[in-house]
Amino acid sequence: MAKARAVYPQVEVGAVALMDKRLVLCPPRSTIARVLARGADAQVFVTGPRAAVRRRELARAAGWGLGGLRAADIAWAGLPVVGPRASEIEVRRLLERGAPLVLVRGGRRVLGVVDGERVEMLPASLSVAGRLERTGDRSAEGRVWLLRVAGKVGEGMGVPVFAVGGFVRDLLRRDGIGGAGPDLDLVVEGDGIAFARRLAEEVGGHLAVHSEFGTASIEGALGAAGGESAGASLGRVDVASARRERYEAPGALPLVSPAPLVEDLRRRDFSVNALAISLAPSGFGRLVDPLGGQQDLRSRRLRVLHPLSFVEDPTRIFRAARYAARLGFGIHAETLRALSLALKVGRYPALSGDRLGAELELLAGEPVAAKAFKLLLRWGALRLWNHNYWFMPISLRRLAAASRFVAWARSGGIGVDPGEIYLVALLFDQRPRTKAAVLDRLAVRGEAFDRLWAGLAAEPLARGLARAHRPSLLADILRGKPVTVLAAAWMVGGASIRHRVEWFLGEGRAVRPVLTGEDLLALGVPRGPGIGRCLAALRRERLDGRLVTVAQERQFVKEYLLRKEA
Ligand code: CTP
């Protein structure tokens, strides 16, 4: 039986002292349901020379109705193996680098397994306080001030406080705090909401409490009065109580309950997002890395923290694509296997369309969105939108076009919705039934649905544009159409169509006559719908370059009236 919660350093007794012998060897093809029925006392099931899975992981999968999968499908593979004489230090090193389990072998026999979750680790001594102080600008300065205040508030309340998530990841990656880094995520081992209230009293800003999730956020805190960062806006601070999560169904929102920091880190998406920094004044800047996050940052790879991670929360597949593209990271082989498993096992009815839609928006908002969507295509992940979504090579071209259009529009200050534009690119070549099913799955309704549906049928529009040789005709065709629809025509059309759409969005749609309705009344155009018609005629003449000056417009109106009278 494992020597649970053994604290290092201690008398050196070797790997054997840490290992659990309650294990069962499973034939490679046995199903989860079968092995659970057979190994009543086993805590760990060994499924291969370097693969094993914990009882509770099998039970969790069985509880979701996945008992028919092979145990090997959800086992940890590529586990480190040591001999019975291996030292305790050697095993601990492996665990510290993120190994969930270590197999202890004597010859061909597996003698036992050391479970990283049952071995208490010494708090790491590495401090990143130096990196935190390397701030560079006023707003970064302000964030460090805020972190210190948070640590003091926590100390006053007797609760440990940590910075976690993207802030820590980017701090370690960049070797310093960037001013416009991600939001600050704080985790409190205790009552996060009570802590957030006290913190807001100290740092100001607007506090929003989400009691149903046990979280709170502070927006618009300002840097310390009188300090370097005085008045600098510090962005958003999210505060949560450290928690464990339980998923009642794959893809559903989890049920949460209070837990120590280490468990909170274990429930997270990737090891590089599961690092924490202590903010306590006595240990400010101490790095907590129980899951090998630093090692993965150095190796530039994303690694999930357990084989069922993507099954529990399939939105992590979109997050994987987003981080891989943004950070230029690879995906760990076992993580790819976990991803394929998640795509194989289900359709995730408990995963809401709103959550899928939110991931799409986040992804589309990235500067490297096309790269991230390409990864999703390569993984076959858009089957999460609809099981009939089929990869078409032409979608890669459409993605590249969408990316160019979004970049062009942004550089010209033209408002676009990248989420809609990438969605058109990804759905354009799917069958009509799949297009409709995906929009329904993503809970797209109302005007957004109308825009996207029109965009997905933009080919006739593109053909019409190809035939419109006068600017006024072009403008008549395009006026009133949403940018998403114009973008769709741009993406599917050739160079001349792209040029026309760009001209319309960049200049054409802003062209107006200088004369106003009042001016037309003064010139004798009768009040009523005729005013609008005359203004439209003026605009067309201007668009086609036949009217340039106000005098010419006046002359045109006079002749227009004569023609009407004739
Ligand atoms: N998280 C998770 N699983 C999710 C969403 C979030 O485990 N499906 C955890 C991760 O540890 C993540 C943290 O919650 O780091 C905060 O999530 P989020 O704010 O979305 O990401 P950031 O860490 O802030 O990173 P970025 O903003 O750069 O995406």
Coordinates of C-alpha atoms and ligand atoms in Angstrom, one line a residue:
M1 CA 0.0 0.0 0.0
A2 CA 1.3 3.4 -0.9
K3 CA 2.9 5.5 1.8
A4 CA 0.5 8.3 1.2
R5 CA 1.3 11.9 1.9
A6 CA 5.0 11.0 2.7
V7 CA 6.9 14.2 3.0
Y8 CA 10.3 14.7 1.4
P9 CA 13.1 14.7 2.5
Q10 CA 13.0 11.7 4.7
V11 CA 15.0 8.6 5.3
E12 CA 16.0 7.3 1.9
V13 CA 14.0 4.1 1.5
G14 CA 13.6 4.0 -2.3
A15 CA 10.8 3.9 -4.8
V16 CA 9.3 0.9 -3.1
A17 CA 8.3 2.9 -0.1
L18 CA 6.1 5.2 -2.1
M19 CA 4.4 2.6 -4.4
D20 CA 1.0 1.1 -4.3
K21 CA 0.8 -2.6 -4.9
R22 CA -2.9 -2.8 -5.4
L23 CA -2.8 -3.2 -9.1
V24 CA -4.2 -5.4 -11.8
L25 CA -2.7 -6.2 -15.2
C26 CA -5.4 -5.9 -17.9
P27 CA -5.3 -7.7 -21.3
P28 CA -4.9 -5.0 -24.0
R29 CA -8.4 -5.2 -25.4
S30 CA -10.4 -5.4 -22.2
T31 CA -13.2 -2.9 -21.7
I32 CA -13.5 -0.4 -18.9
A33 CA -16.6 -2.2 -17.6
R34 CA -14.9 -5.6 -17.6
V35 CA -11.7 -4.5 -15.8
L36 CA -13.7 -2.7 -13.2
A37 CA -15.8 -5.8 -12.5
R38 CA -12.7 -7.9 -12.2
G39 CA -10.3 -5.9 -10.2
A40 CA -12.4 -5.2 -7.1
D41 CA -9.5 -4.0 -4.9
A42 CA -7.2 -2.6 -7.5
Q43 CA -6.4 1.1 -7.4
V44 CA -4.4 1.1 -10.6
F45 CA -4.9 -1.0 -13.8
V46 CA -1.8 -1.6 -15.9
T47 CA -2.8 -1.7 -19.6
G48 CA 0.6 -1.9 -21.3
P49 CA 4.4 -1.9 -20.6
R50 CA 4.3 1.8 -19.9
A51 CA 0.6 2.5 -19.5
A52 CA -1.8 2.5 -16.6
V53 CA -5.0 4.1 -15.4
R54 CA -6.5 4.8 -11.9
R55 CA -9.6 3.1 -10.7
R56 CA -11.5 6.4 -10.3
E57 CA -10.6 7.5 -13.8
L58 CA -12.2 4.3 -15.1
A59 CA -15.2 4.7 -12.8
R60 CA -15.7 8.3 -14.1
A61 CA -15.7 7.1 -17.7
A62 CA -18.1 4.3 -16.9
G63 CA -20.4 6.8 -15.1
W64 CA -20.6 8.7 -18.3
G65 CA -21.7 5.6 -20.2
L66 CA -18.2 5.0 -21.8
G67 CA -17.8 1.6 -20.1
G68 CA -17.6 -0.1 -23.6
L69 CA -14.3 1.7 -24.4
R70 CA -11.1 -0.2 -23.9
A71 CA -9.4 0.6 -20.6
A72 CA -6.2 1.3 -22.6
D73 CA -8.1 4.1 -24.5
I74 CA -8.2 6.2 -21.4
A75 CA -5.0 5.0 -19.8
W76 CA -1.9 7.2 -19.3
A77 CA 0.7 6.0 -21.8
G78 CA 4.4 6.6 -22.0
L79 CA 4.7 6.5 -18.2
P80 CA 8.2 6.5 -16.7
V81 CA 9.4 3.1 -15.4
V82 CA 11.9 2.6 -12.6
G83 CA 13.5 -0.4 -11.0
P84 CA 12.7 -1.4 -7.3
R85 CA 16.1 0.0 -6.3
A86 CA 15.4 3.4 -7.7
S87 CA 15.8 6.1 -5.1
E88 CA 13.0 8.1 -3.7
I89 CA 14.6 11.3 -5.1
E90 CA 14.6 9.8 -8.6
V91 CA 10.9 9.1 -8.4
R92 CA 10.1 12.5 -7.0
R93 CA 12.0 14.1 -9.8
L94 CA 9.8 12.3 -12.3
L95 CA 6.7 13.3 -10.5
E96 CA 7.9 16.9 -10.3
R97 CA 8.3 16.9 -14.1
G98 CA 4.7 16.1 -14.4
A99 CA 4.5 12.3 -14.5
P100 CA 1.1 11.4 -13.1
L101 CA 2.2 7.8 -12.3
V102 CA 5.5 6.0 -12.1
L103 CA 5.7 2.3 -12.7
V104 CA 8.0 0.2 -10.6
R105 CA 9.2 -2.9 -12.4
G106 CA 11.3 -5.9 -11.3
G107 CA 12.3 -7.7 -14.5
R108 CA 9.1 -8.3 -16.5
R109 CA 6.8 -7.9 -13.5
V110 CA 5.2 -4.6 -12.4
L111 CA 5.6 -4.5 -8.7
G112 CA 3.7 -1.3 -8.0
V113 CA 2.8 2.2 -9.1
V114 CA 3.7 5.5 -7.5
D115 CA 0.7 7.9 -7.8
G116 CA 1.8 11.5 -8.0
E117 CA -1.6 12.5 -6.4
R118 CA -0.8 10.5 -3.3
V119 CA 2.7 11.8 -2.7
E120 CA 3.0 15.1 -0.9
M121 CA 5.6 17.3 -2.5
L122 CA 7.8 19.8 -0.9
P123 CA 6.8 23.4 -1.7
A124 CA 9.1 24.4 -4.6
S125 CA 11.6 27.0 -3.6
L126 CA 12.0 28.7 -7.0
S127 CA 11.0 32.4 -6.8
V128 CA 10.0 34.5 -9.7
A129 CA 9.9 37.7 -7.7
G130 CA 12.7 39.0 -9.8
R131 CA 10.8 38.6 -13.0
L132 CA 7.7 40.2 -11.4
E133 CA 9.8 43.3 -10.6
R134 CA 11.1 43.5 -14.1
T135 CA 8.1 45.6 -15.1
G136 CA 9.0 48.0 -17.8
D137 CA 6.0 50.2 -17.9
R138 CA 3.5 52.0 -15.6
S139 CA 0.7 49.6 -16.0
A140 CA 2.9 46.5 -15.3
E141 CA 4.2 48.4 -12.3
G142 CA 0.6 48.8 -11.2
R143 CA -0.1 45.1 -11.6
V144 CA 2.8 44.2 -9.3
W145 CA 1.6 46.7 -6.8
L146 CA -1.9 45.1 -7.0
L147 CA -0.4 41.6 -6.5
R148 CA 1.4 42.7 -3.4
V149 CA -1.7 44.3 -2.0
A150 CA -3.6 41.1 -2.8
G151 CA -1.0 39.1 -0.8
K152 CA -1.3 41.4 2.2
V153 CA -5.1 41.3 2.1
G154 CA -5.0 37.5 2.1
E155 CA -2.5 37.5 4.9
G156 CA -4.8 39.8 7.0
M157 CA -7.7 37.4 6.4
G158 CA -5.6 34.2 7.0
V159 CA -6.1 32.9 3.5
P160 CA -3.3 32.0 1.0
V161 CA -3.6 33.9 -2.3
F162 CA -2.0 32.9 -5.7
A163 CA -1.8 34.3 -9.2
V164 CA -2.6 31.6 -11.7
G165 CA -3.3 30.9 -15.4
G166 CA -2.3 32.9 -18.4
F167 CA -0.7 35.7 -16.4
V168 CA 1.8 33.3 -14.8
R169 CA 2.4 31.4 -18.1
D170 CA 3.1 34.6 -20.0
L171 CA 5.3 36.0 -17.2
L172 CA 7.5 32.9 -17.4
R173 CA 7.5 32.9 -21.2
R174 CA 8.4 36.5 -21.6
D175 CA 10.6 36.9 -18.6
G176 CA 8.6 39.9 -17.3
I177 CA 5.2 41.5 -17.1
G178 CA 3.9 42.9 -20.3
G179 CA 1.6 45.9 -19.7
A180 CA -1.3 44.6 -21.8
G181 CA -1.0 41.0 -20.7
P182 CA -4.0 38.7 -20.0
D183 CA -6.4 39.4 -17.2
L184 CA -5.1 38.7 -13.7
D185 CA -6.5 35.5 -12.3
L186 CA -6.3 35.1 -8.6
V187 CA -7.1 31.9 -6.6
V188 CA -7.7 32.0 -2.9
E189 CA -7.5 28.9 -0.6
G190 CA -10.7 30.0 1.2
D191 CA -13.6 32.3 0.5
G192 CA -12.8 34.0 -2.8
I193 CA -15.8 36.4 -2.7
A194 CA -15.0 37.7 0.8
F195 CA -11.4 38.2 -0.3
A196 CA -12.5 40.0 -3.5
R197 CA -14.6 42.4 -1.4
R198 CA -11.7 43.3 0.8
L199 CA -9.3 43.6 -2.1
A200 CA -11.7 46.0 -3.9
E201 CA -11.8 48.2 -0.8
E202 CA -8.0 48.5 -1.1
V203 CA -7.6 48.9 -4.9
G204 CA -10.9 50.5 -6.0
G205 CA -12.6 49.6 -9.2
H206 CA -15.9 48.0 -9.8
L207 CA -16.6 44.7 -8.0
A208 CA -19.0 42.2 -9.6
V209 CA -19.8 39.1 -7.6
H210 CA -21.0 35.8 -9.3
S211 CA -22.2 33.9 -6.2
E212 CA -23.5 31.0 -8.2
F213 CA -19.9 30.2 -9.4
G214 CA -18.1 31.4 -6.2
T215 CA -16.2 34.0 -8.2
A216 CA -15.9 37.7 -8.4
S217 CA -14.1 40.2 -10.6
I218 CA -12.8 43.7 -10.2
E219 CA -12.7 46.0 -13.2
G220 CA -11.0 49.3 -13.5
A221 CA -8.8 49.3 -10.4
L222 CA -6.2 52.1 -10.5
G223 CA -2.5 52.1 -9.5
A224 CA -1.5 53.3 -6.1
A225 CA -1.9 57.0 -5.4
G226 CA 1.5 58.6 -5.2
G227 CA 3.3 55.5 -6.6
E228 CA 5.0 55.0 -10.0
S229 CA 1.8 53.5 -11.3
A230 CA -0.6 56.1 -9.9
G231 CA -3.7 56.3 -12.0
A232 CA -2.6 53.5 -14.4
S233 CA -5.5 51.3 -15.3
L234 CA -4.8 47.7 -14.1
G235 CA -7.3 45.8 -16.3
R236 CA -9.5 43.1 -14.9
V237 CA -8.9 40.9 -11.9
D238 CA -10.8 37.6 -11.6
V239 CA -10.9 36.0 -8.2
A240 CA -12.0 32.4 -7.5
S241 CA -11.9 30.1 -4.5
A242 CA -9.6 27.1 -5.1
R243 CA -11.9 24.3 -6.2
R244 CA -12.2 20.8 -7.5
E245 CA -14.6 20.1 -10.3
R246 CA -16.9 17.2 -11.0
Y247 CA -18.5 16.7 -14.4
E248 CA -21.9 14.9 -14.4
A249 CA -21.9 14.6 -18.1
P250 CA -19.2 15.1 -20.8
G251 CA -19.3 18.7 -21.9
A252 CA -21.6 19.9 -19.1
L253 CA -20.7 22.7 -16.8
P254 CA -18.9 21.2 -13.7
L255 CA -20.1 21.0 -10.1
V256 CA -17.6 22.6 -7.9
S257 CA -16.5 22.3 -4.3
P258 CA -13.7 23.9 -2.2
A259 CA -10.2 22.3 -2.5
P260 CA -6.6 23.0 -1.9
L261 CA -4.6 24.9 -4.6
V262 CA -2.9 21.7 -5.9
E263 CA -6.3 20.2 -6.7
D264 CA -7.4 23.4 -8.3
L265 CA -4.4 23.3 -10.6
R266 CA -5.0 19.7 -11.4
R267 CA -8.5 20.4 -12.8
R268 CA -7.2 22.9 -15.3
D269 CA -6.8 22.5 -19.1
F270 CA -3.0 22.4 -19.8
S271 CA 0.1 22.1 -17.7
V272 CA 1.3 25.5 -18.9
N273 CA -1.9 27.1 -17.5
A274 CA -1.6 25.2 -14.2
L275 CA 1.3 27.2 -12.7
A276 CA 0.7 29.4 -9.7
I277 CA 2.7 32.2 -7.9
S278 CA 2.3 32.7 -4.2
L279 CA 1.4 36.3 -3.3
A280 CA 1.9 35.9 0.5
P281 CA 4.2 38.7 1.7
S282 CA 6.5 36.1 3.3
G283 CA 6.9 34.2 0.1
F284 CA 6.0 36.7 -2.6
G285 CA 6.8 35.3 -6.0
R286 CA 7.3 31.6 -5.0
L287 CA 6.4 29.4 -8.0
V288 CA 4.1 26.5 -7.5
D289 CA 4.5 24.0 -10.3
P290 CA 3.2 20.5 -9.3
L291 CA 2.4 19.4 -12.8
G292 CA 5.5 20.0 -14.8
G293 CA 4.3 23.3 -16.4
Q294 CA 7.7 24.9 -16.6
Q295 CA 9.1 21.9 -18.4
D296 CA 6.4 22.1 -21.0
L297 CA 6.9 25.8 -21.4
R298 CA 10.6 25.1 -22.1
S299 CA 9.7 22.3 -24.5
R300 CA 7.0 24.5 -26.1
R301 CA 4.2 22.0 -25.9
L302 CA 0.7 21.8 -24.7
R303 CA -0.1 18.9 -22.4
V304 CA -3.5 18.1 -20.8
L305 CA -3.4 16.9 -17.2
H306 CA -5.4 13.7 -17.6
P307 CA -6.6 11.5 -20.5
L308 CA -10.3 12.4 -20.0
S309 CA -9.6 16.2 -20.0
F310 CA -11.1 16.8 -23.5
V311 CA -14.0 14.4 -22.9
E312 CA -14.9 16.4 -19.7
D313 CA -14.6 19.7 -21.4
P314 CA -14.5 19.6 -25.2
T315 CA -14.1 23.4 -25.4
R316 CA -10.5 22.6 -24.5
I317 CA -10.0 21.4 -28.0
F318 CA -10.6 24.9 -29.3
R319 CA -8.4 26.3 -26.5
A320 CA -5.6 23.9 -27.6
A321 CA -5.8 25.2 -31.2
R322 CA -5.9 28.8 -29.9
Y323 CA -2.8 28.4 -27.7
A324 CA -0.9 26.2 -30.1
A325 CA -1.3 28.9 -32.8
R326 CA -0.7 31.9 -30.6
L327 CA 2.3 30.5 -28.7
G328 CA 3.7 28.5 -31.5
F329 CA 3.6 25.4 -29.3
G330 CA 3.3 21.8 -30.4
I331 CA 0.8 19.3 -28.9
H332 CA 2.2 16.5 -26.7
A333 CA 1.6 13.1 -28.3
E334 CA -0.5 11.8 -25.4
T335 CA -2.6 15.0 -25.6
L336 CA -3.3 14.4 -29.3
R337 CA -4.4 10.9 -28.4
A338 CA -6.7 12.3 -25.7
L339 CA -8.1 14.8 -28.2
S340 CA -8.8 12.0 -30.8
L341 CA -10.6 10.0 -28.1
A342 CA -12.8 13.0 -27.2
L343 CA -13.8 13.4 -30.8
K344 CA -14.5 9.7 -31.2
V345 CA -16.7 9.1 -28.1
G346 CA -19.5 11.5 -28.4
R347 CA -21.6 14.3 -29.6
Y348 CA -21.8 16.2 -26.3
P349 CA -25.5 17.1 -26.0
A350 CA -24.7 18.7 -22.6
L351 CA -22.2 21.1 -24.3
S352 CA -24.2 24.3 -25.0
G353 CA -24.2 26.1 -28.3
D354 CA -23.4 29.3 -26.5
R355 CA -20.1 27.9 -25.2
L356 CA -19.2 26.6 -28.6
G357 CA -20.0 30.0 -30.0
A358 CA -17.9 31.8 -27.4
E359 CA -14.9 29.6 -28.3
L360 CA -15.4 30.5 -32.0
E361 CA -15.4 34.2 -31.1
L362 CA -12.3 33.9 -29.0
L363 CA -10.5 32.0 -31.7
A364 CA -11.5 34.4 -34.5
G365 CA -10.3 37.3 -32.4
E366 CA -6.7 36.0 -32.4
P367 CA -4.2 37.5 -34.8
V368 CA -3.3 34.0 -35.8
A369 CA -6.9 32.8 -36.1
A370 CA -6.5 31.1 -39.5
K371 CA -3.6 29.0 -38.2
A372 CA -5.8 27.9 -35.2
F373 CA -8.7 27.0 -37.5
K374 CA -6.4 25.0 -39.7
L375 CA -5.4 22.9 -36.7
L376 CA -9.0 22.3 -35.9
L377 CA -9.6 21.2 -39.5
R378 CA -6.6 18.9 -39.4
W379 CA -7.8 17.3 -36.1
G380 CA -11.3 16.8 -37.5
A381 CA -12.5 18.9 -34.5
L382 CA -15.3 20.7 -36.3
R383 CA -17.3 17.5 -36.0
L384 CA -18.1 19.0 -32.6
W385 CA -20.2 21.5 -34.5
N386 CA -22.0 18.7 -36.5
H387 CA -21.0 15.1 -37.0
N388 CA -21.5 15.6 -40.8
Y389 CA -18.9 18.4 -41.0
W390 CA -16.5 17.1 -43.6
F391 CA -13.0 18.5 -44.2
M392 CA -12.7 20.1 -47.7
P393 CA -9.3 21.1 -48.9
I394 CA -10.8 24.3 -50.4
S395 CA -11.7 25.4 -46.9
L396 CA -7.9 26.1 -46.3
R397 CA -8.0 28.6 -49.2
R398 CA -11.2 30.2 -47.8
L399 CA -9.5 30.5 -44.4
A400 CA -6.5 32.2 -45.9
A401 CA -8.9 34.6 -47.7
A402 CA -10.9 35.2 -44.5
S403 CA -7.7 36.1 -42.7
R404 CA -6.6 38.5 -45.5
F405 CA -10.0 40.2 -45.5
V406 CA -10.1 40.6 -41.7
A407 CA -6.6 42.1 -41.8
W408 CA -7.4 44.4 -44.6
A409 CA -10.6 45.6 -42.9
R410 CA -8.9 46.2 -39.6
S411 CA -6.1 48.1 -41.2
G412 CA -8.7 50.4 -42.8
G413 CA -10.7 50.8 -39.6
I414 CA -13.7 49.0 -41.1
G415 CA -15.8 47.3 -38.5
V416 CA -16.0 43.5 -39.0
D417 CA -17.1 40.5 -37.0
P418 CA -14.2 38.0 -37.5
G419 CA -16.3 35.2 -35.9
E420 CA -18.9 35.5 -38.7
I421 CA -16.3 35.8 -41.4
Y422 CA -14.3 32.7 -40.4
L423 CA -17.6 30.8 -40.0
V424 CA -18.6 31.7 -43.5
A425 CA -15.1 30.5 -44.7
L426 CA -15.4 27.2 -42.8
L427 CA -19.0 26.4 -43.8
F428 CA -19.1 27.8 -47.4
D429 CA -18.3 24.4 -49.1
Q430 CA -20.4 22.2 -46.7
R431 CA -23.7 20.7 -47.8
P432 CA -26.7 23.0 -47.1
R433 CA -28.0 20.7 -44.4
T434 CA -24.7 20.7 -42.6
K435 CA -24.5 24.5 -42.8
A436 CA -28.0 24.8 -41.3
A437 CA -27.2 22.2 -38.6
V438 CA -24.0 24.0 -37.6
L439 CA -25.7 27.4 -37.3
D440 CA -28.3 25.7 -35.1
R441 CA -25.7 23.9 -33.0
L442 CA -23.9 27.2 -32.4
A443 CA -27.2 28.8 -31.4
V444 CA -27.0 31.4 -34.1
R445 CA -30.3 33.2 -34.3
G446 CA -32.0 36.3 -35.6
E447 CA -30.1 38.9 -37.6
A448 CA -26.8 37.1 -37.1
F449 CA -28.4 34.0 -38.7
D450 CA -29.7 36.1 -41.6
R451 CA -26.3 37.7 -42.2
L452 CA -24.5 34.3 -42.2
W453 CA -27.1 32.6 -44.3
A454 CA -26.8 35.3 -46.9
G455 CA -23.0 35.1 -46.7
L456 CA -23.1 31.4 -47.3
A457 CA -25.1 32.0 -50.5
A458 CA -22.9 34.8 -51.8
E459 CA -21.9 33.3 -55.1
P460 CA -24.7 35.0 -57.1
L461 CA -23.8 38.2 -55.5
A462 CA -20.2 37.8 -56.6
R463 CA -21.4 37.0 -60.1
G464 CA -23.6 40.2 -60.1
L465 CA -20.6 42.3 -59.0
A466 CA -18.5 40.9 -61.8
R467 CA -21.1 42.2 -64.3
A468 CA -21.5 45.7 -62.7
H469 CA -19.1 47.9 -64.6
R470 CA -20.3 51.3 -63.3
P471 CA -19.5 52.4 -59.7
S472 CA -23.1 53.5 -59.2
L473 CA -24.4 50.0 -60.2
L474 CA -21.9 48.4 -57.9
A475 CA -23.0 50.6 -55.0
D476 CA -26.7 49.9 -55.7
I477 CA -26.0 46.2 -55.4
L478 CA -23.9 46.4 -52.3
R479 CA -25.6 49.2 -50.3
G480 CA -27.4 47.9 -47.2
K481 CA -25.7 44.5 -47.3
P482 CA -23.9 43.5 -44.1
V483 CA -20.1 43.5 -44.1
T484 CA -20.2 39.7 -43.5
V485 CA -22.0 39.2 -46.8
L486 CA -19.6 41.5 -48.6
A487 CA -16.7 39.6 -47.1
A488 CA -18.2 36.4 -48.3
A489 CA -18.3 37.8 -51.9
W490 CA -14.8 39.0 -51.5
M491 CA -13.6 35.5 -50.3
V492 CA -15.3 33.6 -53.1
G493 CA -14.7 36.1 -55.9
G494 CA -11.6 36.7 -58.0
A495 CA -9.3 39.7 -58.0
S496 CA -11.7 42.1 -59.7
I497 CA -14.5 41.3 -57.3
R498 CA -12.2 41.8 -54.3
H499 CA -11.2 45.1 -55.8
R500 CA -14.8 46.2 -56.2
V501 CA -15.8 45.2 -52.6
E502 CA -12.7 47.0 -51.3
W503 CA -13.6 50.1 -53.2
F504 CA -17.2 50.1 -51.9
L505 CA -16.2 49.5 -48.3
G506 CA -13.3 51.9 -48.4
E507 CA -14.8 54.8 -50.4
G508 CA -18.0 54.0 -52.4
R509 CA -20.4 53.6 -49.5
A510 CA -19.4 57.0 -48.0
V511 CA -20.1 58.9 -51.2
R512 CA -22.9 61.5 -50.8
P513 CA -24.0 64.5 -52.7
V514 CA -23.0 67.8 -51.2
L515 CA -26.5 69.2 -51.5
T516 CA -28.9 68.2 -48.8
G517 CA -32.7 67.7 -48.8
E518 CA -33.1 71.3 -47.6
D519 CA -31.1 72.5 -50.5
L520 CA -33.2 70.5 -53.0
L521 CA -36.4 72.0 -51.5
A522 CA -34.9 75.5 -52.0
L523 CA -34.1 74.6 -55.6
G524 CA -37.7 73.7 -56.2
V525 CA -37.9 69.9 -55.8
P526 CA -41.3 69.3 -54.2
R527 CA -41.4 67.9 -50.7
G528 CA -42.0 64.1 -50.5
P529 CA -40.4 61.0 -51.9
G530 CA -39.1 62.9 -54.9
I531 CA -36.4 64.4 -52.6
G532 CA -35.0 61.0 -51.8
R533 CA -35.1 60.0 -55.5
C534 CA -33.3 63.2 -56.5
L535 CA -30.6 62.7 -53.8
A536 CA -30.1 59.1 -55.0
A537 CA -29.7 60.3 -58.6
L538 CA -27.1 62.9 -57.4
R539 CA -25.2 60.2 -55.6
R540 CA -25.1 58.0 -58.6
E541 CA -23.8 60.8 -60.8
R542 CA -21.1 61.6 -58.2
L543 CA -20.2 57.9 -58.0
D544 CA -19.7 57.7 -61.7
G545 CA -17.6 60.8 -61.7
R546 CA -20.0 63.0 -63.7
L547 CA -20.5 65.4 -60.9
V548 CA -17.6 66.8 -58.9
T549 CA -18.5 70.3 -57.7
V550 CA -21.5 71.8 -55.9
A551 CA -22.2 74.0 -59.0
Q552 CA -22.4 70.9 -61.1
E553 CA -24.8 69.4 -58.6
R554 CA -27.1 72.5 -58.7
Q555 CA -27.0 72.4 -62.5
F556 CA -27.9 68.7 -62.4
V557 CA -30.9 69.4 -60.1
K558 CA -32.2 72.1 -62.4
E559 CA -32.0 69.8 -65.5
Y560 CA -33.5 67.0 -63.4
L561 CA -36.6 69.2 -62.6
L562 CA -36.9 70.2 -66.3
R563 CA -36.8 66.5 -67.3
K564 CA -39.5 65.7 -64.7
E565 CA -41.7 68.5 -66.0
A566 CA -41.2 67.5 -69.6
Ligands
CTP1 N1 -9.4 27.0 -17.7 C1 -9.5 25.6 -17.8 N2 -10.4 25.1 -18.7 C2 -11.2 25.9 -19.5 C3 -11.1 27.3 -19.3 C4 -10.1 27.8 -18.4 O1 -8.8 24.9 -17.2 N3 -12.1 25.3 -20.3 C5 -8.4 27.5 -16.7 C6 -7.0 27.6 -17.3 O2 -6.1 27.3 -16.2 C7 -6.8 29.1 -17.6 C8 -7.7 29.8 -16.6 O3 -8.7 28.8 -16.3 O4 -5.5 29.5 -17.6 C9 -8.3 31.1 -17.0 O5 -8.9 30.9 -18.3 P1 -8.9 32.1 -19.4 O6 -9.2 33.4 -18.7 O7 -9.8 31.6 -20.5 O8 -7.5 32.0 -20.0 P2 -6.2 32.8 -19.5 O9 -5.4 31.9 -18.6 O10 -6.5 34.1 -19.0 O11 -5.3 32.8 -20.8 P3 -5.6 33.7 -22.1 O12 -6.4 34.9 -21.7 O13 -4.2 34.0 -22.6 O14 -6.3 32.8 -23.0

